[in-house]
Coordinates of C-alpha atoms and ligand atoms in Angstrom, one line a residue:
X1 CA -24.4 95.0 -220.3
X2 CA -23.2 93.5 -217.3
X3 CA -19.9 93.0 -216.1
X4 CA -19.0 90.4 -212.9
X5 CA -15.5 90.1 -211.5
X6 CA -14.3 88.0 -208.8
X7 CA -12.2 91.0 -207.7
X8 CA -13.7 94.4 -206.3
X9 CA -10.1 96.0 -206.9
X10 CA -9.5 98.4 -209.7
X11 CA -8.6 96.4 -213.0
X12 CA -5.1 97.0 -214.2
X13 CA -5.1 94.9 -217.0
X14 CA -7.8 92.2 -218.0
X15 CA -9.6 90.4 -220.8
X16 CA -13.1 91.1 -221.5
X17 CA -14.8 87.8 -222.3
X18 CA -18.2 89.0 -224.5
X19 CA -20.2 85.2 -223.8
X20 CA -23.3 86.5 -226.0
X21 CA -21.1 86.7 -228.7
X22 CA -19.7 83.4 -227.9
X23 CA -23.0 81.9 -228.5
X24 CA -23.9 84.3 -231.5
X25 CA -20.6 82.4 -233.0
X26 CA -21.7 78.4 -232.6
X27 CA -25.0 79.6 -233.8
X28 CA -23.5 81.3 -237.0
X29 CA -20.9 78.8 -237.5
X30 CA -23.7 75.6 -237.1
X31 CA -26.1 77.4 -239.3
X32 CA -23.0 77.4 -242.0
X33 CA -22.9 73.9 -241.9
X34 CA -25.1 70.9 -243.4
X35 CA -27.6 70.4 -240.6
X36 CA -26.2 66.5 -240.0
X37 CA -22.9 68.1 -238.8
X38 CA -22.4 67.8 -235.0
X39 CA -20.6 70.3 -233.3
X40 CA -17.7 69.3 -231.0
X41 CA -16.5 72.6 -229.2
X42 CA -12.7 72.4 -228.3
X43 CA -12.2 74.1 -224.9
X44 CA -8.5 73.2 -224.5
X45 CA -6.2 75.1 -222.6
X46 CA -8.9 76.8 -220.4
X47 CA -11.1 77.0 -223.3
X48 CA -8.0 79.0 -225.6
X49 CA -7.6 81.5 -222.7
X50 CA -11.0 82.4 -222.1
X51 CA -11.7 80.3 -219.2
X52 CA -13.2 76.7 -219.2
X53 CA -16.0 77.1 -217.1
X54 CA -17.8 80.0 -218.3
X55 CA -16.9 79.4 -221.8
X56 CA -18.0 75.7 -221.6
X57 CA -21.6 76.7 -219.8
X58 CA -22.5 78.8 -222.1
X59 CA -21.3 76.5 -225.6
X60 CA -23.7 73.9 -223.6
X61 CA -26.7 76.4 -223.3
X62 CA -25.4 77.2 -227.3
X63 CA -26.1 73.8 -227.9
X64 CA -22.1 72.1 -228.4
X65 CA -22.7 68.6 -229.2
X66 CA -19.5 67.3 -227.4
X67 CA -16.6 68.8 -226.3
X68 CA -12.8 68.0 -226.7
X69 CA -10.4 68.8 -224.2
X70 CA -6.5 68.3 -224.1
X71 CA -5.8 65.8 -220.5
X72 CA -7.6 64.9 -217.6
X73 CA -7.7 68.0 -215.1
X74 CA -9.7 69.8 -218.3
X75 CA -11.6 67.0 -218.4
X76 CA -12.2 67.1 -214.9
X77 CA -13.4 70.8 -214.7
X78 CA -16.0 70.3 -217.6
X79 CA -17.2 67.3 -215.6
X80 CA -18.0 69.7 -212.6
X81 CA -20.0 71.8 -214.8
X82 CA -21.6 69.3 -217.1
X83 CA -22.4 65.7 -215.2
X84 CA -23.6 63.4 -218.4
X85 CA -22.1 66.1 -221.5
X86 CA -20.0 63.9 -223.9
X87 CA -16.0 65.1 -223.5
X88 CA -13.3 63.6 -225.6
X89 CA -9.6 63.6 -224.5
X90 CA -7.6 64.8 -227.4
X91 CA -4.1 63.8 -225.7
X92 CA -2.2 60.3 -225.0
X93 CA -2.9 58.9 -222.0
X94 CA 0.0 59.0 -219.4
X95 CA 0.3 54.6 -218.0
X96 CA -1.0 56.2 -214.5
X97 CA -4.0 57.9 -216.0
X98 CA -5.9 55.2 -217.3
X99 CA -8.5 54.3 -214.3
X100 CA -9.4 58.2 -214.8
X101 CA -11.4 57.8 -218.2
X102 CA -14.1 55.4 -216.2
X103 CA -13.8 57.4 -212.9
X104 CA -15.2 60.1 -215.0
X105 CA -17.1 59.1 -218.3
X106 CA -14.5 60.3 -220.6
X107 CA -14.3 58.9 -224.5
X108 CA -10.3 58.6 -225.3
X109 CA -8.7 59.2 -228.4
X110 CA -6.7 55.9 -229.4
X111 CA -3.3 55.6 -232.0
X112 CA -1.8 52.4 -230.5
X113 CA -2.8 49.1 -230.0
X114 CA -1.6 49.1 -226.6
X115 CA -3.9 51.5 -225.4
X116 CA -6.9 49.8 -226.7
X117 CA -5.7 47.0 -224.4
X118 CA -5.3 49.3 -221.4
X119 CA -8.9 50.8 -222.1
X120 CA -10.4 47.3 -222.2
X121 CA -9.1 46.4 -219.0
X122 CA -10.4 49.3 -217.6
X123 CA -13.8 48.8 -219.0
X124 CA -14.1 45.7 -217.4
X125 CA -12.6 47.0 -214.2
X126 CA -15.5 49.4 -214.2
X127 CA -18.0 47.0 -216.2
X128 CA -18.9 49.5 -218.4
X129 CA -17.4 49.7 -221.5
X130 CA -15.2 52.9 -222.1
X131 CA -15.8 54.4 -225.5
X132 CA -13.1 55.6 -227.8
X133 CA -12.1 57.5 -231.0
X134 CA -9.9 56.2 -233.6
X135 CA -7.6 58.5 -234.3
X136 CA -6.0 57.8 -237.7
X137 CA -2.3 59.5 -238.8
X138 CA -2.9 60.6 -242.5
X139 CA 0.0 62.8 -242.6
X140 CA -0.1 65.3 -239.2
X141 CA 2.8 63.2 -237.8
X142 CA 1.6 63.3 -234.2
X143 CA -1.1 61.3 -232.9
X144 CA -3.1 58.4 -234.5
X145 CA -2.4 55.5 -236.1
X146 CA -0.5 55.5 -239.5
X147 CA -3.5 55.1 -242.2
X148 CA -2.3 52.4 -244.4
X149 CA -2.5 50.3 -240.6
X150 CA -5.4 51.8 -239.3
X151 CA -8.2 48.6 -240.5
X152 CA -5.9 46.5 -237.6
X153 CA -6.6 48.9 -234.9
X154 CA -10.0 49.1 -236.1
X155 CA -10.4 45.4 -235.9
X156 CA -8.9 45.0 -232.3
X157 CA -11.1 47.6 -231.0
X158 CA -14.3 46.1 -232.5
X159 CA -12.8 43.0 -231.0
X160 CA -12.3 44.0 -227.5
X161 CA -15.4 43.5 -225.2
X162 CA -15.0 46.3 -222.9
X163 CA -14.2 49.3 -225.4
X164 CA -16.5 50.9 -227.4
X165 CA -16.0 52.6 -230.9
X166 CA -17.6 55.8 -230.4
X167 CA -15.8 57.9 -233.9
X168 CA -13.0 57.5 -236.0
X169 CA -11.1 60.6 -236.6
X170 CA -8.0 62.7 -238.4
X171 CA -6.3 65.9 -238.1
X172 CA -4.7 68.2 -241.2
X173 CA -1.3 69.5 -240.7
X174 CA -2.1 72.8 -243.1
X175 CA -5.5 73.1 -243.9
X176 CA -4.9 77.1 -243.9
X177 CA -2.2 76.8 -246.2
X178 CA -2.0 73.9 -248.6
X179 CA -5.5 72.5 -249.8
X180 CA -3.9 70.1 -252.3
X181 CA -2.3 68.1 -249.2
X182 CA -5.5 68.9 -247.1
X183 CA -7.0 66.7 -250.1
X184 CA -4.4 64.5 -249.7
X185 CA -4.8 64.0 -246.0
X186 CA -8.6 63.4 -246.9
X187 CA -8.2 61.0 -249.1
X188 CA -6.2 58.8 -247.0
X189 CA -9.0 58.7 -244.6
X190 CA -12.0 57.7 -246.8
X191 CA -9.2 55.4 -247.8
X192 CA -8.5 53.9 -244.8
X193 CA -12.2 53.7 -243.9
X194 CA -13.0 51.9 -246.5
X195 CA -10.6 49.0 -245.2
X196 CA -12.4 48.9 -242.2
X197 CA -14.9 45.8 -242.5
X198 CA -18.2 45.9 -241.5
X199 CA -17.6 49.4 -240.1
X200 CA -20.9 51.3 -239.7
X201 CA -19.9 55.4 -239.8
X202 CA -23.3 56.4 -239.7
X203 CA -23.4 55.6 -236.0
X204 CA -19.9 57.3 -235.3
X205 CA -18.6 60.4 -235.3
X206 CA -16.6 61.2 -238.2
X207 CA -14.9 64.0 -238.2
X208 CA -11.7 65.9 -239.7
X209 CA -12.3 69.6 -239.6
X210 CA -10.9 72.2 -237.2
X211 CA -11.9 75.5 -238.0
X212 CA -9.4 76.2 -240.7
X213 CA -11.0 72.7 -242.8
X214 CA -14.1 74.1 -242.6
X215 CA -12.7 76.2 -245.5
X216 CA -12.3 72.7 -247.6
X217 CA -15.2 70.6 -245.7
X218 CA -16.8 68.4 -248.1
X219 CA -20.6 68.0 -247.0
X220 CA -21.0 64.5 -249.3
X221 CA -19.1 61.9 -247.5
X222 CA -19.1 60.0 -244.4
X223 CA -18.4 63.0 -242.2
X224 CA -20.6 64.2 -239.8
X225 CA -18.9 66.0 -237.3
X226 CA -16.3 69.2 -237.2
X227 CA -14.0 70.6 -234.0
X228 CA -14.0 73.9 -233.7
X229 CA -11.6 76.0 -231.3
X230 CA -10.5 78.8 -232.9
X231 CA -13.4 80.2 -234.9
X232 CA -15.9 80.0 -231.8
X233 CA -13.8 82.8 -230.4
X234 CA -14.5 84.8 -233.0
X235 CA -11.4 84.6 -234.7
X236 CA -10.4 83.4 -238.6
X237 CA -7.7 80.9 -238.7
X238 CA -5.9 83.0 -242.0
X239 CA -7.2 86.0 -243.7
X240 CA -9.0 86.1 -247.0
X241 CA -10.7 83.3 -246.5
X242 CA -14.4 81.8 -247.0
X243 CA -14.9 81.6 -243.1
X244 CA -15.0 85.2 -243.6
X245 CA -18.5 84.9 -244.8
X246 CA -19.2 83.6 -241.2
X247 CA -19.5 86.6 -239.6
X248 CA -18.4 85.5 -236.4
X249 CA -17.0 87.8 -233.7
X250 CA -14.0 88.4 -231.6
X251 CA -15.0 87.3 -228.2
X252 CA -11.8 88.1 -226.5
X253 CA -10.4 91.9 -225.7
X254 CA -7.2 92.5 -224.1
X255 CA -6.9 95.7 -221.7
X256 CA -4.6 97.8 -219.6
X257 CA -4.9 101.3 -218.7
X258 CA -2.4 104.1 -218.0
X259 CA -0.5 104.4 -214.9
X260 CA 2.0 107.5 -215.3
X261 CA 2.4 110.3 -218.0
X262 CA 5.1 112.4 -218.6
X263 CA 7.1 114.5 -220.8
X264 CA 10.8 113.4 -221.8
X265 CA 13.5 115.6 -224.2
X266 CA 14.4 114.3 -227.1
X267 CA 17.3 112.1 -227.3
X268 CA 16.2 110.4 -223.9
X269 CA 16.4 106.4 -223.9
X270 CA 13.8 104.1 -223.1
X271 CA 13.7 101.4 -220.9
X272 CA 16.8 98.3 -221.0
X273 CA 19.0 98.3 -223.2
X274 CA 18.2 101.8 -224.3
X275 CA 17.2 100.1 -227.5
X276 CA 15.0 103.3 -228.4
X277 CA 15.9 107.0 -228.2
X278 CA 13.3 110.0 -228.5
X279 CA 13.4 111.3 -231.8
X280 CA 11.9 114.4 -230.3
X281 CA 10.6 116.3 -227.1
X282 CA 7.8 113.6 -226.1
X283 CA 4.9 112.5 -223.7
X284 CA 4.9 109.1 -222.9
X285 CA 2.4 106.9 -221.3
X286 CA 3.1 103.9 -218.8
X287 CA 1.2 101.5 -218.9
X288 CA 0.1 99.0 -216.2
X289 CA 1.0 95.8 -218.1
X290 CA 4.0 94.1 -219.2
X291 CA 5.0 90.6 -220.2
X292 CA 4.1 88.9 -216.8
X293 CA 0.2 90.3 -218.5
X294 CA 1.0 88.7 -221.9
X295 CA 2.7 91.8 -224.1
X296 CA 5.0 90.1 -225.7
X297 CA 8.8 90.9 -225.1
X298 CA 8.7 90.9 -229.1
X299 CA 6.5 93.5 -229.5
X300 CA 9.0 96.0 -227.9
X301 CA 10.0 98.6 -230.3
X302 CA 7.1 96.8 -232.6
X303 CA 3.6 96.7 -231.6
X304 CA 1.1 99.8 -231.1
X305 CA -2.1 100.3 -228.9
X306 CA -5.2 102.1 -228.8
X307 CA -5.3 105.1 -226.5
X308 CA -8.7 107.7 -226.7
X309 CA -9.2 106.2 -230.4
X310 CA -5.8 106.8 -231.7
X311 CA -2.4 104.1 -232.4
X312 CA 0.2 104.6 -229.9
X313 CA 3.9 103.0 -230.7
X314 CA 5.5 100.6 -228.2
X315 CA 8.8 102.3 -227.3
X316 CA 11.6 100.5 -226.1
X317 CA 11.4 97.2 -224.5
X318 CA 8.5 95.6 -223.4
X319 CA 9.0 94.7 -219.6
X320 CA 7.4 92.7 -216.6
X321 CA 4.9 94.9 -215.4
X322 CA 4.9 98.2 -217.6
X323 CA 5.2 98.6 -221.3
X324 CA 5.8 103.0 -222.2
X325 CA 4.1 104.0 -225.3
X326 CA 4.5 107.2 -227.7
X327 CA 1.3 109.3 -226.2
X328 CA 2.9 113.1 -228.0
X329 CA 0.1 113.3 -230.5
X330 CA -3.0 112.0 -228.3
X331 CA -4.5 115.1 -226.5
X332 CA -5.4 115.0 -223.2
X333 CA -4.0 111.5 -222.5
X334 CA -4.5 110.7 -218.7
X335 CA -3.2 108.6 -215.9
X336 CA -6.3 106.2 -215.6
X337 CA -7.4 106.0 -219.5
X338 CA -8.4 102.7 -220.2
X339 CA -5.9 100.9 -223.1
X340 CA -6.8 98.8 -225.4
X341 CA -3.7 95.4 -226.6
X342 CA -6.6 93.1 -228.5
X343 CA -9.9 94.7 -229.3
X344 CA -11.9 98.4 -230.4
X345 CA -12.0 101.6 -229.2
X346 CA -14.1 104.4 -230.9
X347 CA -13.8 103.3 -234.1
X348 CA -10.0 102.1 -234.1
X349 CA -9.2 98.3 -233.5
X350 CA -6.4 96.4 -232.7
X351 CA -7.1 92.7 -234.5
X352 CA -5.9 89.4 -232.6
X353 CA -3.6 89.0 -235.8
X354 CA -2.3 92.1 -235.4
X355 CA -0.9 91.8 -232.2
X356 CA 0.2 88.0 -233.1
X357 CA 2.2 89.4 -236.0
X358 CA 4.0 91.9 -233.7
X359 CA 4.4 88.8 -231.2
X360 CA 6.0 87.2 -233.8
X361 CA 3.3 84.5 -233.0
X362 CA -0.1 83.0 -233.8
X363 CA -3.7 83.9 -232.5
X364 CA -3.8 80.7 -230.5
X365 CA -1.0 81.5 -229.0
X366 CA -1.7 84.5 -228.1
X367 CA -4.6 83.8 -226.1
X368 CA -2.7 81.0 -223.9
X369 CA -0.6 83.5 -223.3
X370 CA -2.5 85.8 -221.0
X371 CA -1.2 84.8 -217.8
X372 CA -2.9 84.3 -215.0
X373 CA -2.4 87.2 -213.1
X374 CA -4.9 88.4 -215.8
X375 CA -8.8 88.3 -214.4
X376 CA -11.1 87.1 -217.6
X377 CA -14.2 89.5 -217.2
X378 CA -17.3 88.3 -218.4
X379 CA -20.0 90.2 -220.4
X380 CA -23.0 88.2 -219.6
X381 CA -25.5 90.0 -221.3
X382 CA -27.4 88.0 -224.2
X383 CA -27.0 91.0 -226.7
X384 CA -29.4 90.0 -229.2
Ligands
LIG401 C1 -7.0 72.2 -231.0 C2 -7.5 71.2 -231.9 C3 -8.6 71.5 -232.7 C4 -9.2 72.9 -232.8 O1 -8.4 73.6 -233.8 P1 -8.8 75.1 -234.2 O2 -7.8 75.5 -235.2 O3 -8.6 76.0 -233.0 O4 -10.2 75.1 -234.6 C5 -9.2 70.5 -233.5 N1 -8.7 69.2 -233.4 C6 -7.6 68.9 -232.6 C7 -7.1 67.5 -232.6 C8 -7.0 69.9 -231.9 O5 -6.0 69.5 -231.1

């Protein structure tokens, strides 16, 4: 194993980025699905945290069929690293932002008659026609066009000269929690499909599925094409779940290490607000992260880490740069031990959920919360 780093100081607190597994992932979740199914790899939000770049290279290499990005300057970076690679804008487009799409060879995602117009205008601007998805609204109550209007959207795109229909598209609101409306939501878009005349969907991409659909994805039927964020990384979108027979891999660890040890009598508070008093004569670890890292100000009092192997309790609260943990039963517990937030040690782990929970949070959040000051480490090794 190899590990690069733009930095030659010491790491204080970082995440481990494991690529290999990365790839592992697309291939396990693709070889899940019906072979037709195209894979569009969301790299959002710095690829959920993980960074675009690296994260986006190797999906190409994996063999990502297109990938879907929130706004321009996302889109932008991918089109550094991948000159010709498909990339879908998942957002609105801001009035000023238009000319952008052309200037570099993005597909938009269009709800509003309005923006079909726009796009057409700049497709003739830049005579080439600038290819869209049709987003449809089937119940999310964001973007997309209401369904029971979508076949008029449909109509004025196929009518415009300079935009292209490249995929017609939905999104589920609770596909982790509520199948019956995930039905629902499906429905509604077969539905409104079928009101779309002369519309040939074996020449689009059709797709519904984020990683938590793929628990409900129906291989019959016109779709051809999932987005997957989340699961990529390694990480299931609920527990208990058939995805668990996708035995993908975290790809993401979180990591501090300690910066001071000492012993404290009992009764002593720690840190503001001396919301936490030692029950008894103690050793406490600092470590050399805080929330400015991404701990969680919730987790104070709350959340736990791994030290040589063993669960140590956050005490007190959480703050900028250090968090103090309970170290009284871990022998030998050093200034310089490497700690683990998100990930195994020995044979102790720490899951993404887990620390979400103790966030009072989600995984996805989670990861976009690992600031910058953060250095993303990348295992580049192909692990096979
Ligand atoms: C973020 C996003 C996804 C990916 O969702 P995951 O739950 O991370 O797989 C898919 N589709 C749209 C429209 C999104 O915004």
């Amino acid at each position: 194993m190899s590990l690069s780093s733009t930095s030659r100081l010491p790491l204080r607190c970082w995440a481990e980025i494991d690529l290999a597994a990365l790839e592992r992932n697309l291939r396990l979740i693709r070889g899940s699905l019906p072979t037709h199914m195209r894979y569009v790899a969301v790299v959002k939000a710095d690829a959920y945290g993980h960074g675009l770049p690296q994260t986006a290279a190797r999906l190409m290499h994996a063999g990502a069929d297109l990938f879907a990005v929130a706004n321009l300057a996302e889109a932008a970076a991918l089109r550094e690293i991948g000159p010709g690679w498909p990339i879908l804008l998942l957002s609105p487009l801001l009035p000023e932002e238009d000319t952008y799409v052309a200037e570099y060879d993005l597909i938009a995602t269009v709800s509003t008659s309005d923006e079909v117009e726009r796009l057409n205008k700049v497709g003739a601007a830049a005579d080439r026609p600038v290819t869209v998805h049709l987003k449809i609204d089937t119940g999310m109550g964001r973007l997309g066009v209401w369904h029971e209007e979508a076949e008029k959207l449909y109509a004025q795109i196929v009518g415009a000269p300079h935009v292209k229909l490249g995929g017609v598209f939905t999104h589920f609101s609770s596909p982790d929690d509520d199948s019956k409306f995930t039905a629902e939501q499906r429905r509604r878009f077969l539905a409104a499909l079928s009101r779309c005349e002369g519309i040939e969907l074996g020449q689009l991409f059709v797709h519904a599925d984020n990683s938590a659909g793929l628990e409900t994805l129906e291989s019959a039927g016109p779709f051809n094409a999932v987005r997957i964020g989340l699961l990529q990384f390694g990480i299931l979108p609920h527990s208990q779940s058939l995805l668990a027979q996708v035995r993908t891999e975290p790809v993401f660890s979180f990591r501090t290490r300690v910066g001071l040890v000492k012993d404290l009598p009992a009764a002593t508070s720690i840190s503001y607000g001396r919301t936490f008093s030692l029950k008894r004569d103690s050793r406490i670890a600092v470590l050399t992260a805080g929330y400015a890292d991404g701990i969680a100000r919730a987790m104070s009092n709350r959340g736990f880490v791994l030290i040589r192997g063993t669960r140590c309790p956050i005490l007190g609260r959480v703050t900028m740069d250090q968090t103090i943990v309970d170290v009284t039963d871990v022998p030998n517990v050093e200034r310089g031990d490497e700690v683990v937030l998100v990930g195994k040690q020995q044979s102790a782990e720490i899951t993404i959920g887990e620390f979400s929970r103790w966030a009072d949070t989600i995984p996805w959040e989670t990861l976009c919360s690992v600031t910058k000051r953060v250095p993303r480490i990348y295992k580049t090794s192909l692990g096979l």
